[in-house]
C-alpha angles and dihedrals in degrees: 000000000000135000109247116181106302098342137070111225132191121242130169108263121225130198093271093053092048090049091050091052091049092049092049090052093055100036114144111273093015130106141172119268107212093219084158099108113155116231088259094052095047089047089061089053092047092046088057090060094037094247120142111242101231123154089250092051090050091047092049091048091051093046090053090049097045096046095048112127112257095018093126091062092072121015159052138162137104145193125232095258091045093051089054095047128093137202120262085266092057099255113141112244090234088059093046088055095042091052087058093049094256116143105232115216139172138224104232104181118098096222136267126297131184113278107237113245094011111087112212094018123108134194124212112235132206109083091115108089093005095130092056093044091051091053091049093046090051089052088052090055106267114145100183138025132219125208122180141190119216108213116177118199120215144122105323097357149134092042120212088246091053091052092048093049092051091043090055091050091050 
């Protein structure tokens, strides 16, 4: 996917394009902004400042963040809702970021859930339908994907089985 004028268009990526994306993501002095808060996570942040977590409030917050001067010098990374949102002027956030030289990406896991039979362990969900979601996210402008494992540490956990299950999913 490349930014072309005012639209993001899909092209088949080759090895060189993938390598360029990877290099841009790890360029010296740059990092990944995990602007991939779920609606629940961002609600907690908004609650702390007594702001109602509506879709419009979340969109406005993200627009303010993504249009901040100098942003492109340091970041990339989005959440499903964010990738689908647009500025007040109708420009997709992925395009806003791409125009600034930011590599837009997407968190593709569906969150952690308790691992049955292993108290304290969790398993990250979202492998079902991942191929189709990746294709759609690419059409929406995402150039990389993030998958995570949530591993809590406590008395008796994580179990070896829990670590192996999450490692396989990763």
